[in-house]
Short mmCIF file of C-alpha atoms and ligand atoms in Angstrom, two decimals:
data_model
loop_
_atom_site.label_atom_id
_atom_site.label_comp_id
_atom_site.label_asym_id
_atom_site.label_seq_id
_atom_site.Cartn_x
_atom_site.Cartn_y
_atom_site.Cartn_z
CA MET N 1 108.46 -50.46 113.03
CA ARG N 2 106.41 -53.30 111.63
CA LEU N 3 102.68 -52.67 111.44
CA GLY N 4 100.09 -55.43 111.06
CA VAL N 5 96.80 -54.65 109.34
CA PHE N 6 93.98 -57.16 109.69
CA ASP N 7 90.74 -57.34 107.77
CA SER N 8 88.13 -59.96 106.99
CA GLY N 9 89.14 -59.69 103.33
CA VAL N 10 90.28 -57.16 100.76
CA GLY N 11 88.30 -54.17 102.10
CA GLY N 12 90.97 -53.26 104.66
CA LEU N 13 93.15 -52.16 101.76
CA SER N 14 91.24 -48.87 102.00
CA VAL N 15 92.67 -48.44 105.50
CA LEU N 16 96.12 -49.61 104.41
CA LYS N 17 96.01 -46.97 101.68
CA SER N 18 95.59 -44.15 104.21
CA LEU N 19 98.35 -45.61 106.38
CA LEU N 20 100.70 -45.87 103.40
CA GLN N 21 99.94 -42.34 102.26
CA ALA N 22 100.89 -41.01 105.68
CA LYS N 23 104.25 -42.91 105.53
CA LEU N 24 104.37 -43.56 109.26
CA PHE N 25 105.80 -47.09 109.28
CA LYS N 26 108.58 -48.87 107.45
CA GLU N 27 107.03 -52.34 107.19
CA TYR N 28 103.44 -53.41 106.71
CA ILE N 29 101.98 -56.90 107.00
CA TYR N 30 98.45 -57.09 105.59
CA TYR N 31 96.36 -60.17 106.27
CA GLY N 32 92.87 -60.68 104.85
CA ASP N 33 90.77 -63.66 105.85
CA THR N 34 89.53 -63.97 102.28
CA ALA N 35 88.52 -67.62 102.76
CA ARG N 36 85.87 -66.68 105.31
CA VAL N 37 84.78 -63.17 104.33
CA PRO N 38 82.20 -61.66 104.93
CA TYR N 39 82.32 -61.36 108.71
CA GLY N 40 79.52 -58.79 108.68
CA VAL N 41 76.77 -61.42 108.49
CA LYS N 42 78.25 -63.72 111.17
CA ASP N 43 77.57 -63.98 114.90
CA LYS N 44 79.77 -62.67 117.68
CA ASP N 45 81.32 -66.03 118.68
CA THR N 46 82.38 -66.74 115.11
CA ILE N 47 83.83 -63.26 114.62
CA VAL N 48 85.79 -63.55 117.89
CA LYS N 49 87.08 -67.05 117.01
CA PHE N 50 88.26 -66.00 113.54
CA SER N 51 89.86 -62.83 114.94
CA LEU N 52 91.84 -64.76 117.56
CA GLU N 53 93.10 -67.08 114.83
CA ALA N 54 94.25 -64.04 112.85
CA LEU N 55 96.00 -62.76 115.98
CA ASP N 56 98.13 -65.95 116.05
CA PHE N 57 99.23 -65.12 112.51
CA PHE N 58 100.35 -61.63 113.55
CA LYS N 59 102.13 -63.02 116.63
CA GLU N 60 104.15 -65.28 114.33
CA LYS N 61 104.96 -62.34 112.08
CA LYS N 62 106.22 -60.44 115.14
CA VAL N 63 104.48 -57.17 114.36
CA ASP N 64 105.03 -54.20 116.71
CA MET N 65 101.47 -52.96 116.48
CA LEU N 66 98.21 -54.20 114.98
CA ILE N 67 95.47 -52.20 113.29
CA ILE N 68 92.07 -53.82 113.01
CA ALA N 69 90.85 -52.32 109.75
CA CYS N 70 87.61 -54.27 109.88
CA ASN N 71 84.75 -52.46 111.59
CA THR N 72 82.94 -55.71 112.34
CA VAL N 73 85.99 -57.13 114.16
CA SER N 74 86.56 -53.78 115.89
CA ALA N 75 82.96 -53.92 117.13
CA TYR N 76 83.06 -57.45 118.55
CA ALA N 77 86.62 -58.61 119.17
CA LEU N 78 88.81 -55.59 119.95
CA GLU N 79 88.87 -56.09 123.72
CA ILE N 80 89.69 -59.80 123.54
CA LEU N 81 92.38 -59.15 120.94
CA LYS N 82 93.92 -56.47 123.14
CA ALA N 83 93.88 -58.83 126.11
CA ASN N 84 95.64 -61.59 124.16
CA ALA N 85 98.17 -59.61 122.14
CA PRO N 86 101.78 -58.94 123.18
CA PHE N 87 101.65 -55.67 121.14
CA PRO N 88 99.20 -52.72 121.06
CA VAL N 89 96.02 -53.30 119.07
CA PHE N 90 93.84 -50.50 117.65
CA GLY N 91 90.39 -50.69 116.14
CA VAL N 92 88.75 -48.17 113.85
CA ILE N 93 85.67 -47.28 115.90
CA LYS N 94 87.26 -45.00 118.47
CA ALA N 95 89.13 -43.22 115.69
CA GLY N 96 85.94 -42.74 113.67
CA VAL N 97 84.11 -41.34 116.68
CA LEU N 98 87.00 -38.95 117.40
CA ALA N 99 86.89 -37.76 113.81
CA VAL N 100 83.17 -37.00 114.17
CA LYS N 101 83.83 -35.16 117.41
CA ASN N 102 86.48 -33.04 115.72
CA SER N 103 84.35 -32.15 112.75
CA LEU N 104 80.90 -31.61 114.32
CA LYS N 105 80.68 -28.97 117.00
CA ASN N 106 76.92 -29.12 117.40
CA LYS N 107 75.75 -32.08 119.50
CA LYS N 108 72.38 -31.93 117.77
CA SER N 109 74.01 -32.71 114.43
CA LYS N 110 72.44 -35.64 112.64
CA ILE N 111 74.74 -38.61 112.24
CA LEU N 112 74.15 -41.62 110.04
CA VAL N 113 76.29 -44.74 110.48
CA ILE N 114 76.33 -47.15 107.55
CA ALA N 115 77.88 -50.55 108.16
CA THR N 116 77.48 -54.31 107.96
CA LYS N 117 74.55 -55.93 109.75
CA ALA N 118 76.83 -57.22 112.53
CA THR N 119 78.38 -53.79 113.17
CA VAL N 120 74.93 -52.18 113.26
CA ASP N 121 73.60 -54.90 115.60
CA SER N 122 76.51 -54.26 117.99
CA HIS N 123 75.53 -50.56 118.25
CA ALA N 124 79.21 -49.92 118.97
CA TYR N 125 79.28 -46.62 117.05
CA LYS N 126 75.94 -45.42 118.39
CA GLN N 127 76.90 -46.10 122.00
CA ALA N 128 80.26 -44.38 121.63
CA LEU N 129 78.69 -41.34 119.93
CA LEU N 130 75.93 -41.03 122.54
CA LYS N 131 78.64 -41.18 125.21
CA GLU N 132 80.30 -38.21 123.50
CA GLY N 133 77.05 -36.31 123.90
CA PHE N 134 75.68 -36.57 120.37
CA LEU N 135 71.90 -36.71 120.42
CA TRP N 136 70.94 -37.88 116.97
CA VAL N 137 72.54 -41.09 115.73
CA GLU N 138 70.96 -43.52 113.29
CA GLU N 139 72.49 -46.74 112.08
CA LYS N 140 71.73 -48.53 108.86
CA ALA N 141 72.95 -51.88 107.62
CA THR N 142 73.92 -51.48 103.96
CA GLY N 143 75.60 -54.82 103.35
CA LEU N 144 74.89 -54.90 99.60
CA PHE N 145 77.60 -52.31 99.08
CA VAL N 146 80.22 -54.89 100.11
CA PRO N 147 79.83 -57.31 97.17
CA MET N 148 79.25 -54.37 94.83
CA VAL N 149 82.61 -52.85 95.72
CA GLU N 150 84.26 -56.27 95.44
CA GLU N 151 82.82 -56.42 91.91
CA GLY N 152 84.49 -53.09 91.17
CA ILE N 153 81.20 -51.16 91.08
CA PHE N 154 82.09 -47.71 92.45
CA GLU N 155 79.48 -45.64 90.56
CA GLY N 156 76.66 -45.93 88.04
CA PRO N 157 73.01 -46.94 87.85
CA PHE N 158 73.32 -50.23 89.74
CA LEU N 159 74.90 -48.48 92.73
CA ASN N 160 72.40 -45.63 92.49
CA SER N 161 69.52 -48.08 92.73
CA ALA N 162 71.11 -49.54 95.88
CA PHE N 163 71.25 -45.97 97.26
CA GLU N 164 67.55 -45.61 96.51
CA TYR N 165 66.80 -48.94 98.14
CA TYR N 166 68.61 -48.02 101.35
CA PHE N 167 68.16 -44.27 101.59
CA ASN N 168 64.86 -43.39 99.95
CA ASN N 169 62.86 -43.45 103.14
CA LEU N 170 65.52 -41.77 105.24
CA GLU N 171 63.68 -38.93 106.95
CA PHE N 172 66.62 -36.62 107.56
CA LYS N 173 69.70 -35.29 105.82
CA PRO N 174 72.80 -36.39 107.73
CA ASP N 175 75.38 -33.79 108.76
CA ALA N 176 77.87 -36.63 109.00
CA LEU N 177 77.91 -40.02 107.33
CA ILE N 178 80.21 -42.56 108.96
CA LEU N 179 81.63 -45.04 106.45
CA ALA N 180 81.71 -47.76 109.10
CA CYS N 181 82.81 -50.52 106.78
CA THR N 182 86.16 -51.00 105.08
CA HIS N 183 84.62 -51.12 101.61
CA PHE N 184 82.65 -47.90 101.72
CA PRO N 185 85.48 -45.37 101.14
CA LEU N 186 85.64 -46.80 97.62
CA ILE N 187 82.15 -45.49 96.91
CA SER N 188 82.67 -42.22 98.79
CA ASN N 189 82.44 -40.08 95.62
CA ALA N 190 79.07 -41.59 94.73
CA LEU N 191 77.86 -41.26 98.35
CA GLN N 192 78.98 -37.64 98.50
CA GLN N 193 77.09 -36.94 95.30
CA HIS N 194 73.99 -38.66 96.64
CA PHE N 195 73.92 -36.82 99.99
CA GLY N 196 75.35 -33.51 98.79
CA LYS N 197 78.29 -31.37 99.90
CA GLN N 198 76.81 -30.50 103.31
CA THR N 199 77.18 -34.09 104.52
CA LYS N 200 80.63 -34.72 105.96
CA LEU N 201 81.93 -38.22 105.16
CA ILE N 202 83.97 -39.91 107.88
CA HIS N 203 86.54 -42.42 106.64
CA SER N 204 87.96 -44.82 109.24
CA GLY N 205 91.28 -45.26 107.45
CA GLU N 206 92.00 -41.55 107.57
CA ALA N 207 90.73 -41.38 111.14
CA ILE N 208 92.95 -44.19 112.47
CA THR N 209 95.98 -42.75 110.68
CA LEU N 210 95.41 -39.41 112.35
CA GLN N 211 94.87 -41.07 115.75
CA LEU N 212 98.16 -42.99 115.49
CA GLN N 213 100.02 -39.90 114.35
CA LYS N 214 98.78 -37.95 117.36
CA GLU N 215 99.01 -40.67 119.98
CA PHE N 216 102.54 -41.78 119.11
CA TYR N 217 103.89 -38.48 117.78
CA LEU N 218 104.77 -40.29 114.55
CA SER N 219 106.31 -38.32 111.75
CA GLN N 220 106.77 -39.20 108.08
CA ILE N 221 109.55 -41.62 107.32
CA GLN N 222 111.74 -40.97 104.32
CA GLU N 223 112.87 -44.51 103.42
CA ASN N 224 111.05 -46.85 101.07
CA VAL N 225 108.31 -48.85 102.72
CA ASN N 226 107.80 -52.58 102.41
CA VAL N 227 104.35 -54.19 102.23
CA GLU N 228 103.69 -57.93 102.45
CA PHE N 229 100.28 -59.36 101.58
CA TYR N 230 98.83 -62.52 103.08
CA ALA N 231 95.40 -64.08 102.69
CA SER N 232 93.66 -67.25 103.83
CA SER N 233 92.59 -67.86 100.22
CA ASP N 234 93.76 -66.64 96.81
CA VAL N 235 96.50 -64.25 97.82
CA GLU N 236 97.09 -63.49 94.12
CA ASN N 237 93.62 -61.95 93.87
CA LEU N 238 94.33 -59.84 96.97
CA LYS N 239 97.55 -58.60 95.37
CA LYS N 240 95.72 -57.84 92.13
CA ILE N 241 93.10 -55.78 93.98
CA ALA N 242 95.84 -54.08 96.00
CA LYS N 243 97.45 -52.94 92.74
CA LEU N 244 94.13 -51.42 91.62
CA TRP N 245 93.13 -49.80 94.92
CA LEU N 246 96.41 -48.62 96.40
N1 DGL H 301 85.58 -55.61 106.65
C1 DGL H 301 84.17 -55.60 106.99
C2 DGL H 301 83.87 -54.36 107.85
O1 DGL H 301 84.55 -53.36 107.81
C3 DGL H 301 83.29 -55.64 105.76
C4 DGL H 301 83.30 -56.96 105.03
C5 DGL H 301 82.78 -58.11 105.87
O2 DGL H 301 81.57 -58.19 106.10
O3 DGL H 301 83.60 -58.92 106.29
O4 DGL H 301 82.92 -54.40 108.60
#
């Protein structure tokens, strides 16, 4: 089976990593729209337009299934992508919400969603979590983490001051922290340290892998897997980052 993985840029490699670790597919086609990243500060029409263009790419590559690693695209364009694709398309939001549901039994648990501005403005996570009966959901746009991760800053004083900037006036301790942006799993150690062990971190890459495994009864394949990388700009840089992150 040939799996497509789409992201606005390099961040989706964090999702690809989980998919590769699970060894569920033989072929992977990763496409990052590196020429136009970030999507998280753009409006809905632009995000939808760019996503449909990416879909044409995956149609040409004849993938069997497409994973939308990008939370921002999952929030705004999933339905239109599904309607226009000749193969199944999955976003990361439903998977993330399912993961929360499986790990928090108390509906009064406090949930914090951190994401790009666009994902937060869509309230896609909040609506889905409220629908599941959760009563306490806060969303916070933490877009500065995106360029920091792209710079390779995964820990240290600069990141800690961004934590202070975003979280200092947070009035509660989250029981769950949803890493609702492709880049955030790369700073999960630092986030875990900041919030403490009691806060459960939810990683969309792990969540979507689990969802696929369950929904399609997929088991580990034994053969070698093949991954192809494509980008709308500077594919060599994408490959370089893939070597570091994967
Ligand atoms: N991939 C995006 C997401 O998960 C983050 C980077 C961007 O803003 O494009 O929302």
